[in-house]
mmCIF file of C-alpha atoms in Angstrom:
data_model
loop_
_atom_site.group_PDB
_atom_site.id
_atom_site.type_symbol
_atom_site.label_atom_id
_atom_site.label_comp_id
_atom_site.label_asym_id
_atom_site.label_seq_id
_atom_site.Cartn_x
_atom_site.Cartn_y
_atom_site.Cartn_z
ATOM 1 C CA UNK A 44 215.609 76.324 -15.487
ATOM 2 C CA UNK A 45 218.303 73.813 -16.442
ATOM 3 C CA UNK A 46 219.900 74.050 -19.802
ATOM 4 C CA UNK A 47 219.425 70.573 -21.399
ATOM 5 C CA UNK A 48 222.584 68.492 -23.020
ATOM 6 C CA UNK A 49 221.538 67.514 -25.881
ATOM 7 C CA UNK A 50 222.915 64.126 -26.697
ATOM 8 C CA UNK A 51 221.508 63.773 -30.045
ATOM 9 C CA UNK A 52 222.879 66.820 -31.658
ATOM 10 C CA UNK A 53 226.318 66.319 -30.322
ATOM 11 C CA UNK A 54 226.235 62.495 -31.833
ATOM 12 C CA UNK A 55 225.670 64.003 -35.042
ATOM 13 C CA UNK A 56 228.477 66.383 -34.842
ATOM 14 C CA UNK A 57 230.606 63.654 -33.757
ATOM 15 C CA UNK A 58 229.510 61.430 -36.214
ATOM 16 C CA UNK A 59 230.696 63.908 -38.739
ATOM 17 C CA UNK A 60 233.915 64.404 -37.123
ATOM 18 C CA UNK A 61 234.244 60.091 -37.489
ATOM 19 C CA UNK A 62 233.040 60.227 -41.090
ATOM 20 C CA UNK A 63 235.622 62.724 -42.419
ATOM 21 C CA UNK A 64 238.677 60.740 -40.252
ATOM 22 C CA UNK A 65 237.486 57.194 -41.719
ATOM 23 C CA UNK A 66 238.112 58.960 -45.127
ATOM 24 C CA UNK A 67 241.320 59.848 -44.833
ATOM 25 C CA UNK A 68 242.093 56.471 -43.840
ATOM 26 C CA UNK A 69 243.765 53.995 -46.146
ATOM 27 C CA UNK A 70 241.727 51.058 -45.084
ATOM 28 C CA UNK A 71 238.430 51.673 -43.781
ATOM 29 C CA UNK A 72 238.011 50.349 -39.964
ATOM 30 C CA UNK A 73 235.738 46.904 -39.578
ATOM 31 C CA UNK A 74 233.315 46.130 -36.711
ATOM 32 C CA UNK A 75 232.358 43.131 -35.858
ATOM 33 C CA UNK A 76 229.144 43.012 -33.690
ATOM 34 C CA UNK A 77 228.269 39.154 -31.561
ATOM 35 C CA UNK A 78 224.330 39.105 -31.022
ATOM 36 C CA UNK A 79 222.704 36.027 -29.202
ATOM 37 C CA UNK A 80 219.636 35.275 -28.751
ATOM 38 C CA UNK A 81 216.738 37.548 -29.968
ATOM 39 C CA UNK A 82 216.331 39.846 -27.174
ATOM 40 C CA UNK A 83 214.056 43.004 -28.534
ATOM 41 C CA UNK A 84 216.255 45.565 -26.727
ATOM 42 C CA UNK A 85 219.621 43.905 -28.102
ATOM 43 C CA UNK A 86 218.200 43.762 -31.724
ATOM 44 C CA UNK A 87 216.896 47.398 -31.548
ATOM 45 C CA UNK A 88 220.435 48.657 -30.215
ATOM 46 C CA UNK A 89 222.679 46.456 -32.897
ATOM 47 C CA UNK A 90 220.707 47.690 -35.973
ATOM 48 C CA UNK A 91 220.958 51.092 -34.547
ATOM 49 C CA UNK A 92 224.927 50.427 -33.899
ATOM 50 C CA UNK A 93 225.196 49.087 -37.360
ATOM 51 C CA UNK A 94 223.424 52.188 -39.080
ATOM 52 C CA UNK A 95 226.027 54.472 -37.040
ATOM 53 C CA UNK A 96 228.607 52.419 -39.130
ATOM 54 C CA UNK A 97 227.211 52.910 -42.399
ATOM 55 C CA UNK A 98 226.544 57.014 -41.820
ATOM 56 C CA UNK A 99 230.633 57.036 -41.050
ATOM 57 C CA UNK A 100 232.068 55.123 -43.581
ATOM 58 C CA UNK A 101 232.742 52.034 -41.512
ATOM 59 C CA UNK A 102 232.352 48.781 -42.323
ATOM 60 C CA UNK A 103 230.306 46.093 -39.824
ATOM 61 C CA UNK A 104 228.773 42.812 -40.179
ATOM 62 C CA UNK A 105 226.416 41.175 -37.366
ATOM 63 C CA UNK A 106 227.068 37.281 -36.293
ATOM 64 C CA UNK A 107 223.270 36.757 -35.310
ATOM 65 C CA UNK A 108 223.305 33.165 -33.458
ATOM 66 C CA UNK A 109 220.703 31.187 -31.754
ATOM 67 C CA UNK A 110 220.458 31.464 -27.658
ATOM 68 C CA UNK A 111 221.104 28.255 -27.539
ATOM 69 C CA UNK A 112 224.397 27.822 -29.648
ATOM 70 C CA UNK A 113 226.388 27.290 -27.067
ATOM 71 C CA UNK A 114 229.895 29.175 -25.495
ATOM 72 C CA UNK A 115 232.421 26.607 -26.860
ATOM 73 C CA UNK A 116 230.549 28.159 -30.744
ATOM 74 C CA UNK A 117 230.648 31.516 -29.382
ATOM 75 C CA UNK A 118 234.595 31.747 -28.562
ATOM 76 C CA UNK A 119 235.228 29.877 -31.604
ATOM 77 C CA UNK A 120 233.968 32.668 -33.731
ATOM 78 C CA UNK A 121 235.352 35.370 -31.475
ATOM 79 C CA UNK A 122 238.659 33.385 -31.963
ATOM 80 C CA UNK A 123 238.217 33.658 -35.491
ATOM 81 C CA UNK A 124 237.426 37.231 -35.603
ATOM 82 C CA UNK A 125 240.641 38.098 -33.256
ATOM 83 C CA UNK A 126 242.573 36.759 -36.520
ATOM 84 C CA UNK A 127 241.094 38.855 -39.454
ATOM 85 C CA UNK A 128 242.924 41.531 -40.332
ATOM 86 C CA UNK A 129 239.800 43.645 -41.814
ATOM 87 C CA UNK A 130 238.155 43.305 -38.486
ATOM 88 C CA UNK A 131 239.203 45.827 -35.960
ATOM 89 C CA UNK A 132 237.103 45.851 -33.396
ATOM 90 C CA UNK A 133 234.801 43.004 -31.600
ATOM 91 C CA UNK A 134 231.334 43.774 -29.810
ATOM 92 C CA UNK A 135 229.461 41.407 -27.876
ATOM 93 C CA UNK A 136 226.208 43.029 -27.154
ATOM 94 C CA UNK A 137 225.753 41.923 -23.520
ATOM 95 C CA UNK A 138 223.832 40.653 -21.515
ATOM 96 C CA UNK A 139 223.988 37.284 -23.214
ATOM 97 C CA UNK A 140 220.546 35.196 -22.638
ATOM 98 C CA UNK A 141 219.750 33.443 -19.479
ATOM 99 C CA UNK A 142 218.855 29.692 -18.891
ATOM 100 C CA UNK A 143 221.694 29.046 -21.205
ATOM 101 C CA UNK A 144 225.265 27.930 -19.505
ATOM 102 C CA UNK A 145 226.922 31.545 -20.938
ATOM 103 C CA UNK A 146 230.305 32.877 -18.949
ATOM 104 C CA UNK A 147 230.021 36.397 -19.851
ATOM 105 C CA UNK A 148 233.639 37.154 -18.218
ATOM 106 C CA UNK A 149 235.542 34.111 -20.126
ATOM 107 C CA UNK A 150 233.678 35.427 -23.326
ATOM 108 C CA UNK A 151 235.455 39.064 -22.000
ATOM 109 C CA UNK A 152 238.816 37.645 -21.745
ATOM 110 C CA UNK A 153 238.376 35.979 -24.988
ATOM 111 C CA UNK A 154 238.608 38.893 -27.146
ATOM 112 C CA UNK A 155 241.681 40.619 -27.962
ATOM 113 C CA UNK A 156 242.449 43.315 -26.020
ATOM 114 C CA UNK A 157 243.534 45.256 -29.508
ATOM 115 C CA UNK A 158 240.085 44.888 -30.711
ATOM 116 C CA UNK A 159 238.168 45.416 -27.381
ATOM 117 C CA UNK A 160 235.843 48.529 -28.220
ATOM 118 C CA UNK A 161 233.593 47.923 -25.586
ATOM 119 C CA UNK A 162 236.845 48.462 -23.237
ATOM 120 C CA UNK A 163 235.330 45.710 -20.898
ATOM 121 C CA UNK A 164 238.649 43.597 -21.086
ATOM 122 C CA UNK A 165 240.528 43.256 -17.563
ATOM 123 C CA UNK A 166 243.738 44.691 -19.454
ATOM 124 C CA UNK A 167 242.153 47.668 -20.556
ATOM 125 C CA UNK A 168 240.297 48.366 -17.627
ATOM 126 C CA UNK A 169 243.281 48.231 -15.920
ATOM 127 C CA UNK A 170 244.988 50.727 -19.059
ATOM 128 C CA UNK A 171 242.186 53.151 -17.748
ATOM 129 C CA UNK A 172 242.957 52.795 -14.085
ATOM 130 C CA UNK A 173 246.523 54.192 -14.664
ATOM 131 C CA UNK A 174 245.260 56.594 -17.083
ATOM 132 C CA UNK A 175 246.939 55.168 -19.961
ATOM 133 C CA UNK A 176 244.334 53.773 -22.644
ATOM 134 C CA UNK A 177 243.660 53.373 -25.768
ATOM 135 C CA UNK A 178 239.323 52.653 -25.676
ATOM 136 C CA UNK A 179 236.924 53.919 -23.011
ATOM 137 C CA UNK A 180 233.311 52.025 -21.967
ATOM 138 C CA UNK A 181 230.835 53.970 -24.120
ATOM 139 C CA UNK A 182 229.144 55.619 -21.712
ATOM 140 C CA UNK A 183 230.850 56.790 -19.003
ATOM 141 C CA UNK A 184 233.146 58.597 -21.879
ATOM 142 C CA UNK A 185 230.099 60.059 -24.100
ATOM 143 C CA UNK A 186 229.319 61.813 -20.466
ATOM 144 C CA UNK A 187 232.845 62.992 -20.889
ATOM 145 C CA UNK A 188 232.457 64.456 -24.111
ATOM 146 C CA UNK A 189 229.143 66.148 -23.175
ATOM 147 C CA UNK A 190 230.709 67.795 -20.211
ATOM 148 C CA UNK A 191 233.212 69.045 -22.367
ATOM 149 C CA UNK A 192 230.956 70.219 -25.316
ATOM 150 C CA UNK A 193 229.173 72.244 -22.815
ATOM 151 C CA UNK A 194 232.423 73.722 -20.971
ATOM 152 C CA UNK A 195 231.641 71.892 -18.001
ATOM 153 C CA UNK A 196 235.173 71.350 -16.117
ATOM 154 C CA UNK A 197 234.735 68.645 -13.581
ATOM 155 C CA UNK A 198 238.493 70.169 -11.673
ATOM 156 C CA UNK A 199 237.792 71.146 -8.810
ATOM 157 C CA UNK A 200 234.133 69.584 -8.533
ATOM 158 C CA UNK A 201 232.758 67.686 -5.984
ATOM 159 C CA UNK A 202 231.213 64.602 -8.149
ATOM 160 C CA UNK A 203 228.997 62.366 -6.830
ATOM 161 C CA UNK A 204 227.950 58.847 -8.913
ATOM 162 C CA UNK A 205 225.235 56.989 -8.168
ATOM 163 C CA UNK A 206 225.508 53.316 -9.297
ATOM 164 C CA UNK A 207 228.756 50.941 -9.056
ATOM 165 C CA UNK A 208 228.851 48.782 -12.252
ATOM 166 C CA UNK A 209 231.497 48.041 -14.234
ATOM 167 C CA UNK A 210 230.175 48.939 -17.430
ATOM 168 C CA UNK A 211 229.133 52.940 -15.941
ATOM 169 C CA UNK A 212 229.751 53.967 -12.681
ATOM 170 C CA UNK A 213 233.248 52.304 -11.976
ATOM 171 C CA UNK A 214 234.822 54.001 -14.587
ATOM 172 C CA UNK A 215 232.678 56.758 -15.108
ATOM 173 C CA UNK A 216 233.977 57.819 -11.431
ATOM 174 C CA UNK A 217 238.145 57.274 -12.743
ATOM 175 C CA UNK A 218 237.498 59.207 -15.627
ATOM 176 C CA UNK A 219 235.930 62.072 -13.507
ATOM 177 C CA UNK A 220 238.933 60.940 -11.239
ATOM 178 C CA UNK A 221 241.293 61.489 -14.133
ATOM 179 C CA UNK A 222 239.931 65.085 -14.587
ATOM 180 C CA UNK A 223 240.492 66.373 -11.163
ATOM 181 C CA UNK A 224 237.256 66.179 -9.720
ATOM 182 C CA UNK A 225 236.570 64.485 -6.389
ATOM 183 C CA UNK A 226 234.316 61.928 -6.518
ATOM 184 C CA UNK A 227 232.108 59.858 -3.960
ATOM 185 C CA UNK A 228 230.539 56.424 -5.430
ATOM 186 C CA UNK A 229 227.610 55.542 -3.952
ATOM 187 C CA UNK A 230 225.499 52.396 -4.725
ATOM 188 C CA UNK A 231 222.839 50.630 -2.562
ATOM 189 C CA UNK A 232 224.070 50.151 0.482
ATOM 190 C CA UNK A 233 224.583 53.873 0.333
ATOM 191 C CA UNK A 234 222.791 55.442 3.998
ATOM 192 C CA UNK A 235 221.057 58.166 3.485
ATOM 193 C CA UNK A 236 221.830 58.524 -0.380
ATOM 194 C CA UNK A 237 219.749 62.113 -0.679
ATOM 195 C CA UNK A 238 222.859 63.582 1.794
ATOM 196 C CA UNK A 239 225.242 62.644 -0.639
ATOM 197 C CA UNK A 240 223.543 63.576 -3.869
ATOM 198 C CA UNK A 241 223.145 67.361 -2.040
ATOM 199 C CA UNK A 242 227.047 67.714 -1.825
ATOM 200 C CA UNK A 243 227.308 67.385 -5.732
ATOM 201 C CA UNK A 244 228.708 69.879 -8.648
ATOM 202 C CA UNK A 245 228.076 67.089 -10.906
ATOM 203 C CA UNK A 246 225.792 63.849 -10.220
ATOM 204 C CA UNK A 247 225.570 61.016 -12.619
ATOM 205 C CA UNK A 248 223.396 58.567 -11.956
ATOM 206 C CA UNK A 249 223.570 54.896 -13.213
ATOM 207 C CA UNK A 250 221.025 52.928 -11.440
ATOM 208 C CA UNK A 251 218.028 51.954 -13.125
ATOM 209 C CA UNK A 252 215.289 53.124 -10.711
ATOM 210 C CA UNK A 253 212.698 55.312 -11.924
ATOM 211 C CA UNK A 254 212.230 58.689 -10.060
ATOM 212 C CA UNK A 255 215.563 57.418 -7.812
ATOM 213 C CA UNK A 256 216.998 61.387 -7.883
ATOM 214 C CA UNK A 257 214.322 63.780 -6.607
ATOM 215 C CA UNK A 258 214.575 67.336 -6.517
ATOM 216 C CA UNK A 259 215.051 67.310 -2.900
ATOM 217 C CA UNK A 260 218.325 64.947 -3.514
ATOM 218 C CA UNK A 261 220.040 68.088 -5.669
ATOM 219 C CA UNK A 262 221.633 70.945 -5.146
ATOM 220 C CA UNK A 263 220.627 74.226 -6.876
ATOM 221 C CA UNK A 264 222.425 74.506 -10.109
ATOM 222 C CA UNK A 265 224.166 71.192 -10.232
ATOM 223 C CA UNK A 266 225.141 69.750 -13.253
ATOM 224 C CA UNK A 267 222.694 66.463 -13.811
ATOM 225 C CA UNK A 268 223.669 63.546 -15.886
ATOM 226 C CA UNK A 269 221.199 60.776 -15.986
ATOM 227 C CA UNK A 270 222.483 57.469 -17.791
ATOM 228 C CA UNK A 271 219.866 54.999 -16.567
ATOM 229 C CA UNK A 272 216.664 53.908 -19.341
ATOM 230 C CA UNK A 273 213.903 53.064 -17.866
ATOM 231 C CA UNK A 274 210.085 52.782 -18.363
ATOM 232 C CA UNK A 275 207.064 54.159 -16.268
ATOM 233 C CA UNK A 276 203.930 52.645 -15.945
ATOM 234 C CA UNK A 277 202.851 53.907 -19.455
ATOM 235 C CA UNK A 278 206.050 52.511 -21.396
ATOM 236 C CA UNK A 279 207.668 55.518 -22.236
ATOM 237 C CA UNK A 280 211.257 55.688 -21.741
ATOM 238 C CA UNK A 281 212.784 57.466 -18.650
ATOM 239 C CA UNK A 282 216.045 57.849 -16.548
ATOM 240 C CA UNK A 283 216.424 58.003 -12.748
ATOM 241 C CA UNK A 284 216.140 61.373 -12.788
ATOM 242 C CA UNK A 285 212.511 63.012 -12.045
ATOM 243 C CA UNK A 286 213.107 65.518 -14.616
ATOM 244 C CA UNK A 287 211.111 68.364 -14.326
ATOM 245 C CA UNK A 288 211.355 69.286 -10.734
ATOM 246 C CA UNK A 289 215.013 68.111 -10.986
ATOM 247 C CA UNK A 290 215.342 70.489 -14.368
ATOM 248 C CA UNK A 291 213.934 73.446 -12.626
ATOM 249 C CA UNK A 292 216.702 73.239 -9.894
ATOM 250 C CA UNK A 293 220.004 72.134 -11.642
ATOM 251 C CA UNK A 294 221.994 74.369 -13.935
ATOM 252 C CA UNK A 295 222.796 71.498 -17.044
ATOM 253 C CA UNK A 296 220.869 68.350 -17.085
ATOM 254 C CA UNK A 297 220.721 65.402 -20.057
ATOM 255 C CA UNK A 298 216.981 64.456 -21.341
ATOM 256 C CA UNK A 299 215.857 60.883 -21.183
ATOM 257 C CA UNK A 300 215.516 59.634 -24.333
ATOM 258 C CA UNK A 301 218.464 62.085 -26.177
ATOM 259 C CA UNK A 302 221.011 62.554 -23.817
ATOM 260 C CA UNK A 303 223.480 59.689 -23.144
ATOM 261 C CA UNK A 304 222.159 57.287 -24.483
ATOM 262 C CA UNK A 305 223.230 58.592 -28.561
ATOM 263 C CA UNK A 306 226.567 59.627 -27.005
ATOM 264 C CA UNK A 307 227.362 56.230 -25.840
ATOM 265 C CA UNK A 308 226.929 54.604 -29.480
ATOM 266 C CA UNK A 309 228.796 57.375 -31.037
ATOM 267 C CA UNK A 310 231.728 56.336 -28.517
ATOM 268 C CA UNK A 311 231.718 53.156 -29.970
ATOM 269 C CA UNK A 312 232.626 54.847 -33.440
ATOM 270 C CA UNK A 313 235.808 56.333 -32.011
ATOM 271 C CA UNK A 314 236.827 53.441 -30.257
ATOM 272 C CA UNK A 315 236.849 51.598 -33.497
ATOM 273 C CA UNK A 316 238.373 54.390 -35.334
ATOM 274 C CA UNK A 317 240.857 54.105 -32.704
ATOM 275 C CA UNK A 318 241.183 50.244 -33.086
ATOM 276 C CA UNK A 319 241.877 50.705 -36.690
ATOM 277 C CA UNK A 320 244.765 53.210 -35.688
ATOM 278 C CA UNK A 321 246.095 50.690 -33.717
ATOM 279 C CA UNK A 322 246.248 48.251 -36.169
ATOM 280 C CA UNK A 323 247.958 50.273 -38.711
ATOM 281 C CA UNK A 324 245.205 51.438 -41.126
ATOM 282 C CA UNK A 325 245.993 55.599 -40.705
#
């Protein structure tokens, strides 16, 4: 039976590591989080995001705007926040809302680079790339940190990720890439995906499919990191992972809710602890 990560203990710990840093700080970092629209999932995840701050000593304050206020509005006040000093770091909770004439990537390439904590800026993904960065995306770096916390080395280790977005499996596979593991990406036009998945150490998947990694797809005592949230037919939250036959079979595996998903706000803590650093405030 796998032993499970758990996701939410670890945030704690780091969000105890983050408090004591931020108060030997001479300044205390800012965060500035962009929410449009008033998508239930977005609102849940900012207020959570914005409690995080509080419990570590950082300061935030939330720009809530209507869906329909427009991008010319919306780079305006990212412009604005790019200039003040107290503000470190910029978050754009994404994806902004449909039906409205939004360009997420000119929005992107709007904020400064210095005070990109969501490390979704074309210069910093390219910083990442080389191996030379200052922020990480959230999640694909809270997987990091779990492997680590567990003594899970990915050198050596044949890592297979399932899912090809920007945001996870891109540079969730560089990072692993970074560590010395080799790494296949597959994604849906992936044949016969279950062949792959077999060959892993380590799988992370990052799809968004229900049930998509069956215990037939994994090899015995792999290490299992599901980063997908879904919902099954009753509403409660799951991953891609079908996790109790997978559980019984794999050596480490992360729970669905309580695994990645507290890791990848705590990784927005350090990025903006980070940020501050950058801008002077140690």
């Amino acid at each position: 039976m796998a032993t499970i990560i758990d996701g939410k203990a670890l945030a704690a710990k780091c969000k105890e590591e983050i408090r004591q840093q931020v108060s030997a700080l001479q300044r205390r970092p800012g965060l500035a989080v962009i929410l449009v629209g008033s998508d239930p999932a977005s609102r849940v995840y900012v207020t959570n995001k914005e409690k995080d701050c509080a419990q570590c000593g950082i300061y935030s304050e939330e720009f809530a705007l209507p869906a329909e206020v427009g991008q010319r509005a919306l780079l305006e006040l990212i412009d604005e926040l790019n200039r003040r000093e107290e503000i470190d770091g910029i978050l754009v909770q994404l994806p902004l809302p449909r039906g409205y004439d939004y360009d997420e990537q000119e929005v992107l390439l709007s904020i400064d680079p210095r005070k990109d904590v969501d490390a979704f800026h074309p210069f910093n993904v390219g910083q990442i790339m080389i191996g030379n960065y200052t922020f990480l995306p959230c999640t694909p770096a809270g997987v990091m940190r779990m492997l680590d916390e567990y003594g899970i080395n990915p050198k050596g280790k044949h890592c297979v990720v399932v899912g090809r977005s920007n945001i996870v499996g891109k540079p969730q596979a560089m990072l692993l890439l970074h560590r010395h593991a080799t790494v296949t990406i597959c994604h849906s036009r992936t044949q016969d995906l279950g062949t792959i998945t077999r060959q892993a150490d380590i799988l992370v998947s990052a799809v968004g499919k229900r049930n998509l990694i069956t215990a037939d797809m994994v090899k015995e005592g792999a290490v299992v990191i599901d980063v997908a949230m879904n919902r099954d037919e009753s509403g409660k939250l799951c991953g891609d992972v079908d996790f109790g036959p997978v559980s019984a079979k794999a050596s480490y595996i992360t729970p669905v809710p309580g695994g990645c998903g507290p890791m990848t706000r705590v990784m927005l803590l350090y990025n903006t602890l980070a940020a501050a650093r950058l801008h002077g405030k140690s």
